[in-house]
Short mmCIF file of N, CA and C in Angstrom, two decimals:
data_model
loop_
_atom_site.label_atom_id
_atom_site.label_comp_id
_atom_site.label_asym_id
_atom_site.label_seq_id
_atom_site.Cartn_x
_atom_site.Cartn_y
_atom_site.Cartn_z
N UNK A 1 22.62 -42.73 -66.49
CA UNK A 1 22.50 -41.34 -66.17
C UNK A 1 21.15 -41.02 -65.56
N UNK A 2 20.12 -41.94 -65.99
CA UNK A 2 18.70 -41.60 -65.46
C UNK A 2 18.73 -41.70 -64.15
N UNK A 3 19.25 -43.06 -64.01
CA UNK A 3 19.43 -43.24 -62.60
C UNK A 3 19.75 -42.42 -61.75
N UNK A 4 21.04 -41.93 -61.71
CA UNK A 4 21.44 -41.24 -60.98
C UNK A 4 20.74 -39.56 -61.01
N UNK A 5 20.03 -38.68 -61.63
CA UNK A 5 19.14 -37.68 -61.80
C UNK A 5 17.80 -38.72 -60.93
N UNK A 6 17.65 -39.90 -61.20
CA UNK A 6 16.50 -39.88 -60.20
C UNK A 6 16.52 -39.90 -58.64
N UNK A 7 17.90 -40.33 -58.62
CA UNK A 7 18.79 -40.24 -56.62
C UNK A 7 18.49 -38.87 -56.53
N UNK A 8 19.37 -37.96 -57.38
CA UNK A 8 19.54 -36.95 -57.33
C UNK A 8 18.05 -36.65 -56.94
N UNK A 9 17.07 -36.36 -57.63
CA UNK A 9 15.92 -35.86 -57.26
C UNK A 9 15.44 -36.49 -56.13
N UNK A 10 15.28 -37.40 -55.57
CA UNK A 10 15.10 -38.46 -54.27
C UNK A 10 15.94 -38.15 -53.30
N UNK A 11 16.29 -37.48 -53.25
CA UNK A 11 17.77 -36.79 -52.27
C UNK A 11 17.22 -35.54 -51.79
N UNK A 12 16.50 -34.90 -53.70
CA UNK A 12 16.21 -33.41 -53.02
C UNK A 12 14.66 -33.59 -52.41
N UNK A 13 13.97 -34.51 -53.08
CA UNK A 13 12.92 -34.60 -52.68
C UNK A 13 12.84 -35.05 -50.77
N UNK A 14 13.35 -35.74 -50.63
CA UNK A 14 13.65 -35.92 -48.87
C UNK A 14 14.39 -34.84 -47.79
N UNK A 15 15.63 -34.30 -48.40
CA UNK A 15 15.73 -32.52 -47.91
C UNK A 15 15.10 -32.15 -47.91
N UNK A 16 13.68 -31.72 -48.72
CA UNK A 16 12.86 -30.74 -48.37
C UNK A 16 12.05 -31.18 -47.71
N UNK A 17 11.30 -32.62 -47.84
CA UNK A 17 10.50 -33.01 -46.62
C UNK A 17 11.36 -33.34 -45.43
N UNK A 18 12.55 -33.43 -45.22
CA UNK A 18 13.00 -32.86 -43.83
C UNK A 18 13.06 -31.85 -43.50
N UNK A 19 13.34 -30.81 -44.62
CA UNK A 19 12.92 -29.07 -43.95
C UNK A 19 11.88 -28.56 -43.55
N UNK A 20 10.86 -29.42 -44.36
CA UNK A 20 9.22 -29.20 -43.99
C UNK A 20 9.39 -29.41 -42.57
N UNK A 21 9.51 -31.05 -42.21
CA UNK A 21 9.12 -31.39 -40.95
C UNK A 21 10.29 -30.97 -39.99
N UNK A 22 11.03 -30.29 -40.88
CA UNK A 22 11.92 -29.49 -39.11
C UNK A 22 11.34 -28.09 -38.96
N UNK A 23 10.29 -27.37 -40.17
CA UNK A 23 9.47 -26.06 -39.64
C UNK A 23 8.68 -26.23 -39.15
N UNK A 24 7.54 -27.23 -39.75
CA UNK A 24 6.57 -27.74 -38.74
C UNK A 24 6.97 -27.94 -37.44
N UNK A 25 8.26 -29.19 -36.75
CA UNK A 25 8.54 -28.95 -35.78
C UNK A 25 8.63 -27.86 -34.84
N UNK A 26 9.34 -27.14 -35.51
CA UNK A 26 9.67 -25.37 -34.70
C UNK A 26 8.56 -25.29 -34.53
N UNK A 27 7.55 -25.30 -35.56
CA UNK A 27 6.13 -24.07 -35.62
C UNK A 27 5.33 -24.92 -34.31
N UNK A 28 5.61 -26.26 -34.07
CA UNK A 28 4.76 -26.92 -32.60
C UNK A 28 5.85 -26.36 -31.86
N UNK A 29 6.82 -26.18 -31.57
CA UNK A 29 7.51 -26.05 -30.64
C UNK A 29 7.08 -24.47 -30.01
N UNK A 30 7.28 -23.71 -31.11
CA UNK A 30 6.77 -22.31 -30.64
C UNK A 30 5.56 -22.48 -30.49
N UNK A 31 4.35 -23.06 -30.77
CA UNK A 31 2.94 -23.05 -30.26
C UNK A 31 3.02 -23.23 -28.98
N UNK A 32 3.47 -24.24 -28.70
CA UNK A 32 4.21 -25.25 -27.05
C UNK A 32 4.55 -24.02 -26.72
N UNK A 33 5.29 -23.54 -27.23
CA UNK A 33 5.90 -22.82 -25.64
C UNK A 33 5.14 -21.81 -25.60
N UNK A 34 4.36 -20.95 -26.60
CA UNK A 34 3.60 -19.87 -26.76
C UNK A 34 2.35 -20.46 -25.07
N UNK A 35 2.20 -21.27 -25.61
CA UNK A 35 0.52 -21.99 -24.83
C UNK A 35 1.48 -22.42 -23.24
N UNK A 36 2.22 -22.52 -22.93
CA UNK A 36 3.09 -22.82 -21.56
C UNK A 36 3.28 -21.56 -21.41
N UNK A 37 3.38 -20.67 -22.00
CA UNK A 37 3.43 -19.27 -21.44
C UNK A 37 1.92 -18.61 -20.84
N UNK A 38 1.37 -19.01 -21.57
CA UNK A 38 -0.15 -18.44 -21.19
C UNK A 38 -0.64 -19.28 -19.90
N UNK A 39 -0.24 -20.50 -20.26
CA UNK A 39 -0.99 -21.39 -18.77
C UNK A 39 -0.15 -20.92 -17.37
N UNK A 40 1.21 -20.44 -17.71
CA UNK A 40 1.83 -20.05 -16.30
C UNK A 40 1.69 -18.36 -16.30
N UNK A 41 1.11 -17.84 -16.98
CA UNK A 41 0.78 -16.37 -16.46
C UNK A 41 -0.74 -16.62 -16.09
N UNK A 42 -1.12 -17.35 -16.44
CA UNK A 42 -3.22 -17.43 -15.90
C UNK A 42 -2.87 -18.47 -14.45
N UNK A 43 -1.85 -19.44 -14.17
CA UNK A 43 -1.42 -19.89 -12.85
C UNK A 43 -1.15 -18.65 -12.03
N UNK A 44 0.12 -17.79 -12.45
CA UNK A 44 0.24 -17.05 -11.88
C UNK A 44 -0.53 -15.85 -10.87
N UNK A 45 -1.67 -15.60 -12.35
CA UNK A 45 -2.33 -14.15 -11.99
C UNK A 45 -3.56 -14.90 -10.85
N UNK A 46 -3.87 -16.18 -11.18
CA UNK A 46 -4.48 -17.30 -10.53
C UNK A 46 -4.35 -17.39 -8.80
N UNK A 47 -3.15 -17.46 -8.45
CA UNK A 47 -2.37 -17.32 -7.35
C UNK A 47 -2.38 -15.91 -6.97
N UNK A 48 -2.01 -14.92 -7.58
CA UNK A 48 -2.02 -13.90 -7.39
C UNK A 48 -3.15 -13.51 -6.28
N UNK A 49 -4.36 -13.99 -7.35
CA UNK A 49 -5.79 -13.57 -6.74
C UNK A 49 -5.66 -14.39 -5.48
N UNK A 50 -5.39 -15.43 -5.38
CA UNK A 50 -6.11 -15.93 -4.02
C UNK A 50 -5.11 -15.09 -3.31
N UNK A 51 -3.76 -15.23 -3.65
CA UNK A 51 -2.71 -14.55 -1.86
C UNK A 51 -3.55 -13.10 -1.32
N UNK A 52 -3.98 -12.72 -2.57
CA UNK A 52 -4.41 -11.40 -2.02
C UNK A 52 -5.74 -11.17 -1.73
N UNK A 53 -6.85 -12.07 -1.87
CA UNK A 53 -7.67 -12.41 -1.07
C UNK A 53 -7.42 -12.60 0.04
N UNK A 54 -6.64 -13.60 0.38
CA UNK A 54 -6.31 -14.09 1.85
C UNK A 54 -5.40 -12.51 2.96
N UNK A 55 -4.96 -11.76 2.13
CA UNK A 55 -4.24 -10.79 2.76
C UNK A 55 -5.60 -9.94 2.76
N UNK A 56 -6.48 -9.68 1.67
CA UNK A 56 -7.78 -8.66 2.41
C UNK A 56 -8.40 -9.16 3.49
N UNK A 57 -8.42 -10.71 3.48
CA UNK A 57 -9.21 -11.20 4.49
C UNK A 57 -8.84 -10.88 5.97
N UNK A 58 -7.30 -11.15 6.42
CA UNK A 58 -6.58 -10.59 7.44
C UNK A 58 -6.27 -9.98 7.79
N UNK A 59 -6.44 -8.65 6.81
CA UNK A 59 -5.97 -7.26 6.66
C UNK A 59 -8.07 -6.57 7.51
N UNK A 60 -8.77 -7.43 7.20
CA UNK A 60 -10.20 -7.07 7.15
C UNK A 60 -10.24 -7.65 8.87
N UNK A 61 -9.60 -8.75 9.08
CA UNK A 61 -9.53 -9.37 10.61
C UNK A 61 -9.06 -8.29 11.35
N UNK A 62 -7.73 -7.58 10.91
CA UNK A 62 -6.90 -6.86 11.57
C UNK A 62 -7.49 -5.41 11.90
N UNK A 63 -7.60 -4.92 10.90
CA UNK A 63 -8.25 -3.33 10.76
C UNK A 63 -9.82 -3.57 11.47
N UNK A 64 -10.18 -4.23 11.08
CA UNK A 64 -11.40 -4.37 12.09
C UNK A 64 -11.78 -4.00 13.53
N UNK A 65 -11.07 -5.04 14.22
CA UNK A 65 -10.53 -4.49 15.58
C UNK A 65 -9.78 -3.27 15.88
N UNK A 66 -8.87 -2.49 14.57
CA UNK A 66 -8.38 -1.29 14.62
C UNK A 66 -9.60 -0.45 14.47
N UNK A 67 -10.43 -0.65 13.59
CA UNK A 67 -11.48 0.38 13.31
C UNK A 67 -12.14 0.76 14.83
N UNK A 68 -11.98 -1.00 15.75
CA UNK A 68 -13.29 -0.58 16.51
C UNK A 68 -12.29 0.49 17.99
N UNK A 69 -11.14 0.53 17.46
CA UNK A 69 -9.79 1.24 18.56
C UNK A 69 -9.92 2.71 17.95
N UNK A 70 -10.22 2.81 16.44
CA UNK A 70 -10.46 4.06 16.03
C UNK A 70 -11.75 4.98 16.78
N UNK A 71 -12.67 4.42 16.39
CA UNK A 71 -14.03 4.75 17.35
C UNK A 71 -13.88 5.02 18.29
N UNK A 72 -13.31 4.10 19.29
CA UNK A 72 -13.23 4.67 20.91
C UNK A 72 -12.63 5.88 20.93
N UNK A 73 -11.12 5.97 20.01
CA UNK A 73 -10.61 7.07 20.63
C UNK A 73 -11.20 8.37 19.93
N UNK A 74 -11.90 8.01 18.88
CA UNK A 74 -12.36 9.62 18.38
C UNK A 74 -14.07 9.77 19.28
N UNK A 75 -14.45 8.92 19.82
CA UNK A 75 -15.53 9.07 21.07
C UNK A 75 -14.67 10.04 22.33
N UNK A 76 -13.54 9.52 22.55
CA UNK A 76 -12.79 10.10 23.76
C UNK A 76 -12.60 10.96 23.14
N UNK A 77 -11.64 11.39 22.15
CA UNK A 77 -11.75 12.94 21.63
C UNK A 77 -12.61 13.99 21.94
N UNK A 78 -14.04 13.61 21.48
CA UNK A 78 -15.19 14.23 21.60
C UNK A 78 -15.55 14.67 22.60
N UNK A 79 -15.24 13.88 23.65
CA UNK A 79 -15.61 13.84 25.27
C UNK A 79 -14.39 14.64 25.81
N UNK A 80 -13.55 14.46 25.42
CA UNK A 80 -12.27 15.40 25.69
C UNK A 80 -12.53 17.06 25.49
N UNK A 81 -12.70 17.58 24.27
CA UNK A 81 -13.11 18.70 23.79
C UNK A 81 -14.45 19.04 23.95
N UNK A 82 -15.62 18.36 24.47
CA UNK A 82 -16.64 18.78 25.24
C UNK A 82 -16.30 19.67 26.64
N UNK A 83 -15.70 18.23 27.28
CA UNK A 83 -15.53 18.98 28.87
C UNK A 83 -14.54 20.00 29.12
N UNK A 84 -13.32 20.07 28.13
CA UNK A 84 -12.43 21.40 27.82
C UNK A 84 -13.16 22.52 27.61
N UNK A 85 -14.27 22.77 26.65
CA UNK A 85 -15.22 23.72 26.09
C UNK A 85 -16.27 24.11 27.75
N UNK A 86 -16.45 22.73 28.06
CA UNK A 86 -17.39 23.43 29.10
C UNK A 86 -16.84 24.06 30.46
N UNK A 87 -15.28 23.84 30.41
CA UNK A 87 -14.30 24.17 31.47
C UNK A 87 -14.26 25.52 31.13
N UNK A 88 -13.60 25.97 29.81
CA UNK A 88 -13.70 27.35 29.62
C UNK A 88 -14.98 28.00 29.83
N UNK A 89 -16.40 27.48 29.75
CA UNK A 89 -17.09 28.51 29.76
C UNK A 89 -17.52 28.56 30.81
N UNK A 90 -17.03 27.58 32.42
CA UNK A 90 -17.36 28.05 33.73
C UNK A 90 -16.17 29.11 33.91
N UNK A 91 -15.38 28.49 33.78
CA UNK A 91 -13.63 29.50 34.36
C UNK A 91 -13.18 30.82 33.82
N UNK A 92 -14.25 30.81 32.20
CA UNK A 92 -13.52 32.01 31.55
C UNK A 92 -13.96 33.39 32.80
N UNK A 93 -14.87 33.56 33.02
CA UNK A 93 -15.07 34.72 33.61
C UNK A 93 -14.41 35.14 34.85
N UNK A 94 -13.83 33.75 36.08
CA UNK A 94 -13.29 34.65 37.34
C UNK A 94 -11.90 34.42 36.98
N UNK A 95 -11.49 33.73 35.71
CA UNK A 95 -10.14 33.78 35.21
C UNK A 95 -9.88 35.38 34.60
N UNK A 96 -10.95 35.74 33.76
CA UNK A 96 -10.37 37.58 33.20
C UNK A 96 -10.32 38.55 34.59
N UNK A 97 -10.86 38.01 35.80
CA UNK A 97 -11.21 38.85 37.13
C UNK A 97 -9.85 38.58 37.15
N UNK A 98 -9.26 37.61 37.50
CA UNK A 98 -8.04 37.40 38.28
C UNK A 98 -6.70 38.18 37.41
N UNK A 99 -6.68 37.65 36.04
CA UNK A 99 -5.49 38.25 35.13
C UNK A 99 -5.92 39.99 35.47
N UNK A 100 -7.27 40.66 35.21
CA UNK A 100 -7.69 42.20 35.58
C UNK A 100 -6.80 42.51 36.89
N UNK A 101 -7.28 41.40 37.55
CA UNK A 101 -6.99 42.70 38.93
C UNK A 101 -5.20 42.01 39.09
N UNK A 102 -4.66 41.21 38.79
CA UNK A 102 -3.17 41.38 38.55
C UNK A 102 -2.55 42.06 37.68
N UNK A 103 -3.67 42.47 36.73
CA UNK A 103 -2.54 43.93 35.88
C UNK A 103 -3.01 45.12 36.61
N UNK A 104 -4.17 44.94 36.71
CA UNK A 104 -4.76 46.71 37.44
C UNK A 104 -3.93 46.79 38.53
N UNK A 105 -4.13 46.06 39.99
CA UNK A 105 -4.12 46.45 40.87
C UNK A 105 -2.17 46.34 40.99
N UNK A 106 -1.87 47.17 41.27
CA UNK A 106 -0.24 47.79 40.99
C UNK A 106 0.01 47.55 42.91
N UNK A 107 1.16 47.60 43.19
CA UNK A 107 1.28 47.97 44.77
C UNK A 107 2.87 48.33 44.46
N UNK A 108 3.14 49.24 44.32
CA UNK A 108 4.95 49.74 44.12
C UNK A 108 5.55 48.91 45.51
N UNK A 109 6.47 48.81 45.25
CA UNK A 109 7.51 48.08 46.13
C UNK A 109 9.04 48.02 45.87
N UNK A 110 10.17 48.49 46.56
CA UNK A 110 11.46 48.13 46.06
C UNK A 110 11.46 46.84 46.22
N UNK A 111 12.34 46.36 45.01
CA UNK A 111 12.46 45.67 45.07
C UNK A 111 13.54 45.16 46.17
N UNK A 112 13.58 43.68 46.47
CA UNK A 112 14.66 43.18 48.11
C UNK A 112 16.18 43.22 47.68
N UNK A 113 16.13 42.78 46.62
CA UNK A 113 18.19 43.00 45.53
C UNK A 113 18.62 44.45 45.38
N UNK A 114 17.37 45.65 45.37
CA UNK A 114 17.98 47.46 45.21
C UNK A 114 19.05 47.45 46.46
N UNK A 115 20.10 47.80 46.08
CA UNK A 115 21.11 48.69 46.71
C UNK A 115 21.06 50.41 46.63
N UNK A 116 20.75 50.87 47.52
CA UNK A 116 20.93 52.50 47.04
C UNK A 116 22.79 52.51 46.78
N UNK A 117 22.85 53.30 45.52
CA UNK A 117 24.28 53.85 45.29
C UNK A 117 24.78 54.57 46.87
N UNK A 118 25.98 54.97 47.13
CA UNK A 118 26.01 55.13 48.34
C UNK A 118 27.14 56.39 48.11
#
């Protein structure tokens, strides 16, 4: 009878050190994958940074030459609305002569389409 109570206990005693070493297992397994998670989000964010370095860099190539297309045309702007400004202030004056004396000066006339009623 001893015998067999000592299987018995040698039976349970090895179930539980296989349950041990199948939690331990899990508990590396979830470390593992915990730590493979972290190394491919720090790859990731890793990558991240450079693509988008490389896109400021080209984006910095690109706009550059836009900036220097911006400049010109707000120079031409300037030069635009200068010589407009200085147009009005030669023209404004024999321009109010001209609109004046086309409202003032009246000359009645029938018009060439009047039919007198008959």
């Amino acid at each position: 009878m001893t015998s067999q109570s000592q299987g018995i206990q040698q039976l349970l005693q090895a179930e539980k050190r296989a349950k041990d070493k199948l939690e331990e297992a899990k508990k590396r397994k979830g470390k593992r994958l915990k730590q493979a998670k972290e190394e491919a989000t720090a790859e990731i964010d890793h990558y991240r940074l450079q693509r988008e370095k490389e896109f400021r860099n080209k984006e910095t190539n690109v706009m550059g030459s836009q900036g220097n297309f911006s400049a010109k045309i707000e120079e031409q702007t300037t030069e635009a609305i200068r010589n407009l400004t200085s147009s009005y202030h030669r023209n404004m004056e024999s321009m109010m002569k001209k609109l004046l004396s086309t409202i003032c000066d009246i000359s009645p006339e029938i018009h060439p389409n009047f039919r007198p009623v008959v």
